[in-house]
Amino acid sequence: MRPRIAPLDLSSDLDRLARLYSAVFAEPPWNAGPDEMADFMRRLPTEARAGAGGFGAWSTDELIGFAYAVPTPTPFPAGRAYDRVAQVTDVDRLVGCWEVMELAVDPAQRGRGVASALLDALLDEYSPAWLLTATDAPAVQFYDRRSDFRRTGQGEGLVVYASTYPAASGV
């Protein structure tokens, strides 16, 4: 049974998002611990107020995946992974695009099309977009197979992708 994909209220679904984030990103290569979890919980309300939008994948009433994006501001941000992104790609082409901040699927639900459905919904609403992932993340193979994303940079332990949807002609 395919999950129901629906808009996600980043402000009111914090507990569900936190549980799923913890389950997904505690695994290698991220190995997120309490500090990363606290950072996620601090960032989410701020990102929601900054215009973030996203979608959840639901199996009955259980959140089994989520994806959300935020507008990339001018100037391009610094700190976190942004400094490394700036080392491997032309960030001027990313400013004004949507940054896919998270794409997370319950490990027990992987391989069932949940990530594809979430990313399709996200790109239909928030495009052009870009994202980054760790070079050793299983998601690299997923993004490399998609025809709507292309690598725009790699190095510093990460891979940067940008959408190639028609709206992304400048990306």
mmCIF file with all atom_site columns, C-alpha atoms in Angstrom:
data_model
loop_
_atom_site.group_PDB
_atom_site.id
_atom_site.type_symbol
_atom_site.label_atom_id
_atom_site.label_alt_id
_atom_site.label_comp_id
_atom_site.label_asym_id
_atom_site.label_entity_id
_atom_site.label_seq_id
_atom_site.pdbx_PDB_ins_code
_atom_site.Cartn_x
_atom_site.Cartn_y
_atom_site.Cartn_z
_atom_site.occupancy
_atom_site.B_iso_or_equiv
_atom_site.pdbx_formal_charge
_atom_site.auth_seq_id
_atom_site.auth_comp_id
_atom_site.auth_asym_id
_atom_site.auth_atom_id
_atom_site.pdbx_PDB_model_num
ATOM 1   C CA . MET A 1 1   ? 0.000  0.000  0.000   1.00 0.00 ? 1   MET A CA 1
ATOM 2   C CA . ARG A 1 2   ? 1.444  3.357  -1.035  1.00 0.00 ? 2   ARG A CA 1
ATOM 3   C CA . PRO A 1 3   ? 1.694  5.960  1.684   1.00 0.00 ? 3   PRO A CA 1
ATOM 4   C CA . ARG A 1 4   ? -0.440 9.062  1.685   1.00 0.00 ? 4   ARG A CA 1
ATOM 5   C CA . ILE A 1 5   ? 1.672  12.115 0.817   1.00 0.00 ? 5   ILE A CA 1
ATOM 6   C CA . ALA A 1 6   ? 0.319  15.294 2.365   1.00 0.00 ? 6   ALA A CA 1
ATOM 7   C CA . PRO A 1 7   ? 1.554  18.778 3.240   1.00 0.00 ? 7   PRO A CA 1
ATOM 8   C CA . LEU A 1 8   ? 3.375  18.845 6.539   1.00 0.00 ? 8   LEU A CA 1
ATOM 9   C CA . ASP A 1 9   ? 2.940  21.426 9.268   1.00 0.00 ? 9   ASP A CA 1
ATOM 10  C CA . LEU A 1 10  ? 6.503  21.797 10.480  1.00 0.00 ? 10  LEU A CA 1
ATOM 11  C CA . SER A 1 11  ? 5.382  23.682 13.581  1.00 0.00 ? 11  SER A CA 1
ATOM 12  C CA . SER A 1 12  ? 2.754  21.289 14.888  1.00 0.00 ? 12  SER A CA 1
ATOM 13  C CA . ASP A 1 13  ? 4.334  17.946 13.943  1.00 0.00 ? 13  ASP A CA 1
ATOM 14  C CA . LEU A 1 14  ? 7.559  18.504 15.919  1.00 0.00 ? 14  LEU A CA 1
ATOM 15  C CA . ASP A 1 15  ? 7.310  15.383 18.080  1.00 0.00 ? 15  ASP A CA 1
ATOM 16  C CA . ARG A 1 16  ? 6.657  13.076 15.130  1.00 0.00 ? 16  ARG A CA 1
ATOM 17  C CA . LEU A 1 17  ? 9.429  14.718 13.107  1.00 0.00 ? 17  LEU A CA 1
ATOM 18  C CA . ALA A 1 18  ? 11.862 14.421 16.019  1.00 0.00 ? 18  ALA A CA 1
ATOM 19  C CA . ARG A 1 19  ? 11.177 10.698 16.490  1.00 0.00 ? 19  ARG A CA 1
ATOM 20  C CA . LEU A 1 20  ? 11.627 9.945  12.810  1.00 0.00 ? 20  LEU A CA 1
ATOM 21  C CA . TYR A 1 21  ? 14.695 12.188 12.470  1.00 0.00 ? 21  TYR A CA 1
ATOM 22  C CA . SER A 1 22  ? 16.311 10.381 15.384  1.00 0.00 ? 22  SER A CA 1
ATOM 23  C CA . ALA A 1 23  ? 15.581 6.936  13.896  1.00 0.00 ? 23  ALA A CA 1
ATOM 24  C CA . VAL A 1 24  ? 16.910 7.888  10.450  1.00 0.00 ? 24  VAL A CA 1
ATOM 25  C CA . PHE A 1 25  ? 19.957 9.978  11.218  1.00 0.00 ? 25  PHE A CA 1
ATOM 26  C CA . ALA A 1 26  ? 21.313 7.944  14.133  1.00 0.00 ? 26  ALA A CA 1
ATOM 27  C CA . GLU A 1 27  ? 22.579 5.505  11.482  1.00 0.00 ? 27  GLU A CA 1
ATOM 28  C CA . PRO A 1 28  ? 25.897 5.783  9.636   1.00 0.00 ? 28  PRO A CA 1
ATOM 29  C CA . PRO A 1 29  ? 27.129 7.844  7.900   1.00 0.00 ? 29  PRO A CA 1
ATOM 30  C CA . TRP A 1 30  ? 25.426 10.588 9.922   1.00 0.00 ? 30  TRP A CA 1
ATOM 31  C CA . ASN A 1 31  ? 25.640 9.048  13.401  1.00 0.00 ? 31  ASN A CA 1
ATOM 32  C CA . ALA A 1 32  ? 23.530 11.880 14.787  1.00 0.00 ? 32  ALA A CA 1
ATOM 33  C CA . GLY A 1 33  ? 23.565 12.017 18.545  1.00 0.00 ? 33  GLY A CA 1
ATOM 34  C CA . PRO A 1 34  ? 21.916 14.240 21.131  1.00 0.00 ? 34  PRO A CA 1
ATOM 35  C CA . ASP A 1 35  ? 23.705 17.398 19.918  1.00 0.00 ? 35  ASP A CA 1
ATOM 36  C CA . GLU A 1 36  ? 22.517 16.967 16.322  1.00 0.00 ? 36  GLU A CA 1
ATOM 37  C CA . MET A 1 37  ? 19.024 16.140 17.543  1.00 0.00 ? 37  MET A CA 1
ATOM 38  C CA . ALA A 1 38  ? 18.941 19.306 19.644  1.00 0.00 ? 38  ALA A CA 1
ATOM 39  C CA . ASP A 1 39  ? 20.183 21.318 16.653  1.00 0.00 ? 39  ASP A CA 1
ATOM 40  C CA . PHE A 1 40  ? 17.393 19.883 14.468  1.00 0.00 ? 40  PHE A CA 1
ATOM 41  C CA . MET A 1 41  ? 14.788 20.758 17.084  1.00 0.00 ? 41  MET A CA 1
ATOM 42  C CA . ARG A 1 42  ? 16.165 24.309 17.367  1.00 0.00 ? 42  ARG A CA 1
ATOM 43  C CA . ARG A 1 43  ? 16.322 24.808 13.591  1.00 0.00 ? 43  ARG A CA 1
ATOM 44  C CA . LEU A 1 44  ? 12.890 23.495 12.688  1.00 0.00 ? 44  LEU A CA 1
ATOM 45  C CA . PRO A 1 45  ? 10.699 26.281 14.166  1.00 0.00 ? 45  PRO A CA 1
ATOM 46  C CA . THR A 1 46  ? 13.030 28.937 12.736  1.00 0.00 ? 46  THR A CA 1
ATOM 47  C CA . GLU A 1 47  ? 12.966 27.314 9.315   1.00 0.00 ? 47  GLU A CA 1
ATOM 48  C CA . ALA A 1 48  ? 9.178  27.023 9.467   1.00 0.00 ? 48  ALA A CA 1
ATOM 49  C CA . ARG A 1 49  ? 8.920  30.762 10.109  1.00 0.00 ? 49  ARG A CA 1
ATOM 50  C CA . ALA A 1 50  ? 11.384 31.437 7.265   1.00 0.00 ? 50  ALA A CA 1
ATOM 51  C CA . GLY A 1 51  ? 8.977  30.013 4.710   1.00 0.00 ? 51  GLY A CA 1
ATOM 52  C CA . ALA A 1 52  ? 9.842  26.326 4.785   1.00 0.00 ? 52  ALA A CA 1
ATOM 53  C CA . GLY A 1 53  ? 7.399  23.940 3.267   1.00 0.00 ? 53  GLY A CA 1
ATOM 54  C CA . GLY A 1 54  ? 7.267  20.207 3.139   1.00 0.00 ? 54  GLY A CA 1
ATOM 55  C CA . PHE A 1 55  ? 5.429  16.953 2.899   1.00 0.00 ? 55  PHE A CA 1
ATOM 56  C CA . GLY A 1 56  ? 4.938  13.933 5.072   1.00 0.00 ? 56  GLY A CA 1
ATOM 57  C CA . ALA A 1 57  ? 4.414  10.328 4.079   1.00 0.00 ? 57  ALA A CA 1
ATOM 58  C CA . TRP A 1 58  ? 1.765  8.678  6.199   1.00 0.00 ? 58  TRP A CA 1
ATOM 59  C CA . SER A 1 59  ? 0.817  5.048  6.675   1.00 0.00 ? 59  SER A CA 1
ATOM 60  C CA . THR A 1 60  ? -2.576 5.393  8.332   1.00 0.00 ? 60  THR A CA 1
ATOM 61  C CA . ASP A 1 61  ? -1.731 7.851  11.155  1.00 0.00 ? 61  ASP A CA 1
ATOM 62  C CA . GLU A 1 62  ? 2.000  7.049  11.401  1.00 0.00 ? 62  GLU A CA 1
ATOM 63  C CA . LEU A 1 63  ? 4.566  9.419  9.891   1.00 0.00 ? 63  LEU A CA 1
ATOM 64  C CA . ILE A 1 64  ? 6.962  7.189  7.919   1.00 0.00 ? 64  ILE A CA 1
ATOM 65  C CA . GLY A 1 65  ? 8.833  9.882  6.010   1.00 0.00 ? 65  GLY A CA 1
ATOM 66  C CA . PHE A 1 66  ? 9.179  13.601 5.514   1.00 0.00 ? 66  PHE A CA 1
ATOM 67  C CA . ALA A 1 67  ? 10.884 16.126 3.294   1.00 0.00 ? 67  ALA A CA 1
ATOM 68  C CA . TYR A 1 68  ? 11.041 19.879 3.563   1.00 0.00 ? 68  TYR A CA 1
ATOM 69  C CA . ALA A 1 69  ? 12.747 22.791 1.861   1.00 0.00 ? 69  ALA A CA 1
ATOM 70  C CA . VAL A 1 70  ? 13.603 26.389 2.694   1.00 0.00 ? 70  VAL A CA 1
ATOM 71  C CA . PRO A 1 71  ? 14.407 29.305 0.403   1.00 0.00 ? 71  PRO A CA 1
ATOM 72  C CA . THR A 1 72  ? 18.148 29.898 0.040   1.00 0.00 ? 72  THR A CA 1
ATOM 73  C CA . PRO A 1 73  ? 18.810 33.496 1.090   1.00 0.00 ? 73  PRO A CA 1
ATOM 74  C CA . THR A 1 74  ? 21.060 36.162 -0.359  1.00 0.00 ? 74  THR A CA 1
ATOM 75  C CA . PRO A 1 75  ? 23.893 36.184 0.466   1.00 0.00 ? 75  PRO A CA 1
ATOM 76  C CA . PHE A 1 76  ? 24.522 32.462 0.542   1.00 0.00 ? 76  PHE A CA 1
ATOM 77  C CA . PRO A 1 77  ? 24.624 31.299 4.182   1.00 0.00 ? 77  PRO A CA 1
ATOM 78  C CA . ALA A 1 78  ? 27.802 30.534 6.099   1.00 0.00 ? 78  ALA A CA 1
ATOM 79  C CA . GLY A 1 79  ? 28.418 27.954 8.804   1.00 0.00 ? 79  GLY A CA 1
ATOM 80  C CA . ARG A 1 80  ? 27.105 24.404 9.153   1.00 0.00 ? 80  ARG A CA 1
ATOM 81  C CA . ALA A 1 81  ? 27.825 22.662 5.813   1.00 0.00 ? 81  ALA A CA 1
ATOM 82  C CA . TYR A 1 82  ? 27.421 25.829 3.734   1.00 0.00 ? 82  TYR A CA 1
ATOM 83  C CA . ASP A 1 83  ? 31.119 26.652 3.823   1.00 0.00 ? 83  ASP A CA 1
ATOM 84  C CA . ARG A 1 84  ? 31.913 23.238 2.349   1.00 0.00 ? 84  ARG A CA 1
ATOM 85  C CA . VAL A 1 85  ? 29.187 23.655 -0.307  1.00 0.00 ? 85  VAL A CA 1
ATOM 86  C CA . ALA A 1 86  ? 30.828 26.940 -1.325  1.00 0.00 ? 86  ALA A CA 1
ATOM 87  C CA . GLN A 1 87  ? 34.099 25.071 -1.852  1.00 0.00 ? 87  GLN A CA 1
ATOM 88  C CA . VAL A 1 88  ? 32.649 22.613 -4.364  1.00 0.00 ? 88  VAL A CA 1
ATOM 89  C CA . THR A 1 89  ? 29.977 24.451 -6.367  1.00 0.00 ? 89  THR A CA 1
ATOM 90  C CA . ASP A 1 90  ? 28.943 27.874 -7.656  1.00 0.00 ? 90  ASP A CA 1
ATOM 91  C CA . VAL A 1 91  ? 26.698 29.029 -4.816  1.00 0.00 ? 91  VAL A CA 1
ATOM 92  C CA . ASP A 1 92  ? 25.486 32.056 -6.782  1.00 0.00 ? 92  ASP A CA 1
ATOM 93  C CA . ARG A 1 93  ? 23.452 29.576 -8.807  1.00 0.00 ? 93  ARG A CA 1
ATOM 94  C CA . LEU A 1 94  ? 21.840 28.220 -5.625  1.00 0.00 ? 94  LEU A CA 1
ATOM 95  C CA . VAL A 1 95  ? 20.744 31.545 -4.136  1.00 0.00 ? 95  VAL A CA 1
ATOM 96  C CA . GLY A 1 96  ? 17.010 31.981 -4.619  1.00 0.00 ? 96  GLY A CA 1
ATOM 97  C CA . CYS A 1 97  ? 16.460 28.234 -5.061  1.00 0.00 ? 97  CYS A CA 1
ATOM 98  C CA . TRP A 1 98  ? 14.847 25.982 -2.495  1.00 0.00 ? 98  TRP A CA 1
ATOM 99  C CA . GLU A 1 99  ? 17.227 23.986 -0.332  1.00 0.00 ? 99  GLU A CA 1
ATOM 100 C CA . VAL A 1 100 ? 15.964 20.515 0.492   1.00 0.00 ? 100 VAL A CA 1
ATOM 101 C CA . MET A 1 101 ? 16.885 20.512 4.165   1.00 0.00 ? 101 MET A CA 1
ATOM 102 C CA . GLU A 1 102 ? 15.853 16.978 5.021   1.00 0.00 ? 102 GLU A CA 1
ATOM 103 C CA . LEU A 1 103 ? 14.545 13.915 3.259   1.00 0.00 ? 103 LEU A CA 1
ATOM 104 C CA . ALA A 1 104 ? 14.006 11.151 5.794   1.00 0.00 ? 104 ALA A CA 1
ATOM 105 C CA . VAL A 1 105 ? 12.304 7.776  5.493   1.00 0.00 ? 105 VAL A CA 1
ATOM 106 C CA . ASP A 1 106 ? 11.792 5.281  8.299   1.00 0.00 ? 106 ASP A CA 1
ATOM 107 C CA . PRO A 1 107 ? 14.443 2.569  7.806   1.00 0.00 ? 107 PRO A CA 1
ATOM 108 C CA . ALA A 1 108 ? 11.721 -0.103 7.863   1.00 0.00 ? 108 ALA A CA 1
ATOM 109 C CA . GLN A 1 109 ? 9.950  1.623  4.938   1.00 0.00 ? 109 GLN A CA 1
ATOM 110 C CA . ARG A 1 110 ? 12.917 2.069  2.583   1.00 0.00 ? 110 ARG A CA 1
ATOM 111 C CA . GLY A 1 111 ? 12.851 0.594  -0.895  1.00 0.00 ? 111 GLY A CA 1
ATOM 112 C CA . ARG A 1 112 ? 9.100  1.127  -1.247  1.00 0.00 ? 112 ARG A CA 1
ATOM 113 C CA . GLY A 1 113 ? 9.105  4.404  -3.194  1.00 0.00 ? 113 GLY A CA 1
ATOM 114 C CA . VAL A 1 114 ? 8.481  6.643  -0.177  1.00 0.00 ? 114 VAL A CA 1
ATOM 115 C CA . ALA A 1 115 ? 11.532 8.861  -0.781  1.00 0.00 ? 115 ALA A CA 1
ATOM 116 C CA . SER A 1 116 ? 10.670 9.230  -4.478  1.00 0.00 ? 116 SER A CA 1
ATOM 117 C CA . ALA A 1 117 ? 7.078  10.163 -3.700  1.00 0.00 ? 117 ALA A CA 1
ATOM 118 C CA . LEU A 1 118 ? 8.187  12.730 -1.120  1.00 0.00 ? 118 LEU A CA 1
ATOM 119 C CA . LEU A 1 119 ? 10.797 14.283 -3.380  1.00 0.00 ? 119 LEU A CA 1
ATOM 120 C CA . ASP A 1 120 ? 8.361  14.385 -6.319  1.00 0.00 ? 120 ASP A CA 1
ATOM 121 C CA . ALA A 1 121 ? 5.786  16.214 -4.192  1.00 0.00 ? 121 ALA A CA 1
ATOM 122 C CA . LEU A 1 122 ? 8.415  18.588 -2.846  1.00 0.00 ? 122 LEU A CA 1
ATOM 123 C CA . LEU A 1 123 ? 9.768  19.449 -6.303  1.00 0.00 ? 123 LEU A CA 1
ATOM 124 C CA . ASP A 1 124 ? 6.283  19.943 -7.709  1.00 0.00 ? 124 ASP A CA 1
ATOM 125 C CA . GLU A 1 125 ? 5.747  22.665 -5.108  1.00 0.00 ? 125 GLU A CA 1
ATOM 126 C CA . TYR A 1 126 ? 9.252  23.983 -4.369  1.00 0.00 ? 126 TYR A CA 1
ATOM 127 C CA . SER A 1 127 ? 11.402 24.231 -7.468  1.00 0.00 ? 127 SER A CA 1
ATOM 128 C CA . PRO A 1 128 ? 14.106 24.885 -8.481  1.00 0.00 ? 128 PRO A CA 1
ATOM 129 C CA . ALA A 1 129 ? 15.813 23.116 -5.611  1.00 0.00 ? 129 ALA A CA 1
ATOM 130 C CA . TRP A 1 130 ? 19.165 21.874 -4.447  1.00 0.00 ? 130 TRP A CA 1
ATOM 131 C CA . LEU A 1 131 ? 20.398 19.564 -1.729  1.00 0.00 ? 131 LEU A CA 1
ATOM 132 C CA . LEU A 1 132 ? 23.495 18.019 -0.300  1.00 0.00 ? 132 LEU A CA 1
ATOM 133 C CA . THR A 1 133 ? 24.293 14.645 1.160   1.00 0.00 ? 133 THR A CA 1
ATOM 134 C CA . ALA A 1 134 ? 27.329 12.872 2.521   1.00 0.00 ? 134 ALA A CA 1
ATOM 135 C CA . THR A 1 135 ? 29.519 11.228 -0.125  1.00 0.00 ? 135 THR A CA 1
ATOM 136 C CA . ASP A 1 136 ? 29.159 7.886  1.636   1.00 0.00 ? 136 ASP A CA 1
ATOM 137 C CA . ALA A 1 137 ? 25.393 8.124  2.160   1.00 0.00 ? 137 ALA A CA 1
ATOM 138 C CA . PRO A 1 138 ? 23.201 5.482  0.507   1.00 0.00 ? 138 PRO A CA 1
ATOM 139 C CA . ALA A 1 139 ? 21.141 8.416  -0.810  1.00 0.00 ? 139 ALA A CA 1
ATOM 140 C CA . VAL A 1 140 ? 23.895 9.221  -3.352  1.00 0.00 ? 140 VAL A CA 1
ATOM 141 C CA . GLN A 1 141 ? 22.761 6.282  -5.484  1.00 0.00 ? 141 GLN A CA 1
ATOM 142 C CA . PHE A 1 142 ? 19.135 7.403  -5.152  1.00 0.00 ? 142 PHE A CA 1
ATOM 143 C CA . TYR A 1 143 ? 19.899 10.952 -6.342  1.00 0.00 ? 143 TYR A CA 1
ATOM 144 C CA . ASP A 1 144 ? 22.221 9.763  -9.110  1.00 0.00 ? 144 ASP A CA 1
ATOM 145 C CA . ARG A 1 145 ? 19.371 7.637  -10.549 1.00 0.00 ? 145 ARG A CA 1
ATOM 146 C CA . ARG A 1 146 ? 16.915 10.523 -10.635 1.00 0.00 ? 146 ARG A CA 1
ATOM 147 C CA . SER A 1 147 ? 16.599 12.392 -13.918 1.00 0.00 ? 147 SER A CA 1
ATOM 148 C CA . ASP A 1 148 ? 15.447 15.600 -12.203 1.00 0.00 ? 148 ASP A CA 1
ATOM 149 C CA . PHE A 1 149 ? 18.676 16.169 -10.239 1.00 0.00 ? 149 PHE A CA 1
ATOM 150 C CA . ARG A 1 150 ? 22.265 16.487 -11.359 1.00 0.00 ? 150 ARG A CA 1
ATOM 151 C CA . ARG A 1 151 ? 25.494 16.740 -9.443  1.00 0.00 ? 151 ARG A CA 1
ATOM 152 C CA . THR A 1 152 ? 26.824 20.271 -9.309  1.00 0.00 ? 152 THR A CA 1
ATOM 153 C CA . GLY A 1 153 ? 29.739 19.600 -6.990  1.00 0.00 ? 153 GLY A CA 1
ATOM 154 C CA . GLN A 1 154 ? 31.501 17.002 -4.906  1.00 0.00 ? 154 GLN A CA 1
ATOM 155 C CA . GLY A 1 155 ? 34.245 17.146 -2.296  1.00 0.00 ? 155 GLY A CA 1
ATOM 156 C CA . GLU A 1 156 ? 34.752 18.092 1.319   1.00 0.00 ? 156 GLU A CA 1
ATOM 157 C CA . GLY A 1 157 ? 32.814 14.924 2.252   1.00 0.00 ? 157 GLY A CA 1
ATOM 158 C CA . LEU A 1 158 ? 29.614 15.910 0.457   1.00 0.00 ? 158 LEU A CA 1
ATOM 159 C CA . VAL A 1 159 ? 27.817 15.824 -2.875  1.00 0.00 ? 159 VAL A CA 1
ATOM 160 C CA . VAL A 1 160 ? 25.673 18.762 -4.032  1.00 0.00 ? 160 VAL A CA 1
ATOM 161 C CA . TYR A 1 161 ? 22.739 18.215 -6.400  1.00 0.00 ? 161 TYR A CA 1
ATOM 162 C CA . ALA A 1 162 ? 20.498 20.736 -8.175  1.00 0.00 ? 162 ALA A CA 1
ATOM 163 C CA . SER A 1 163 ? 17.163 20.114 -9.827  1.00 0.00 ? 163 SER A CA 1
ATOM 164 C CA . THR A 1 164 ? 16.865 20.145 -13.561 1.00 0.00 ? 164 THR A CA 1
ATOM 165 C CA . TYR A 1 165 ? 13.132 20.781 -13.665 1.00 0.00 ? 165 TYR A CA 1
ATOM 166 C CA . PRO A 1 166 ? 12.156 23.271 -16.388 1.00 0.00 ? 166 PRO A CA 1
ATOM 167 C CA . ALA A 1 167 ? 11.789 25.994 -13.734 1.00 0.00 ? 167 ALA A CA 1
ATOM 168 C CA . ALA A 1 168 ? 15.436 25.442 -12.814 1.00 0.00 ? 168 ALA A CA 1
ATOM 169 C CA . SER A 1 169 ? 16.916 26.635 -16.096 1.00 0.00 ? 169 SER A CA 1
ATOM 170 C CA . GLY A 1 170 ? 19.291 28.918 -14.210 1.00 0.00 ? 170 GLY A CA 1
ATOM 171 C CA . VAL A 1 171 ? 20.446 26.199 -11.846 1.00 0.00 ? 171 VAL A CA 1
#
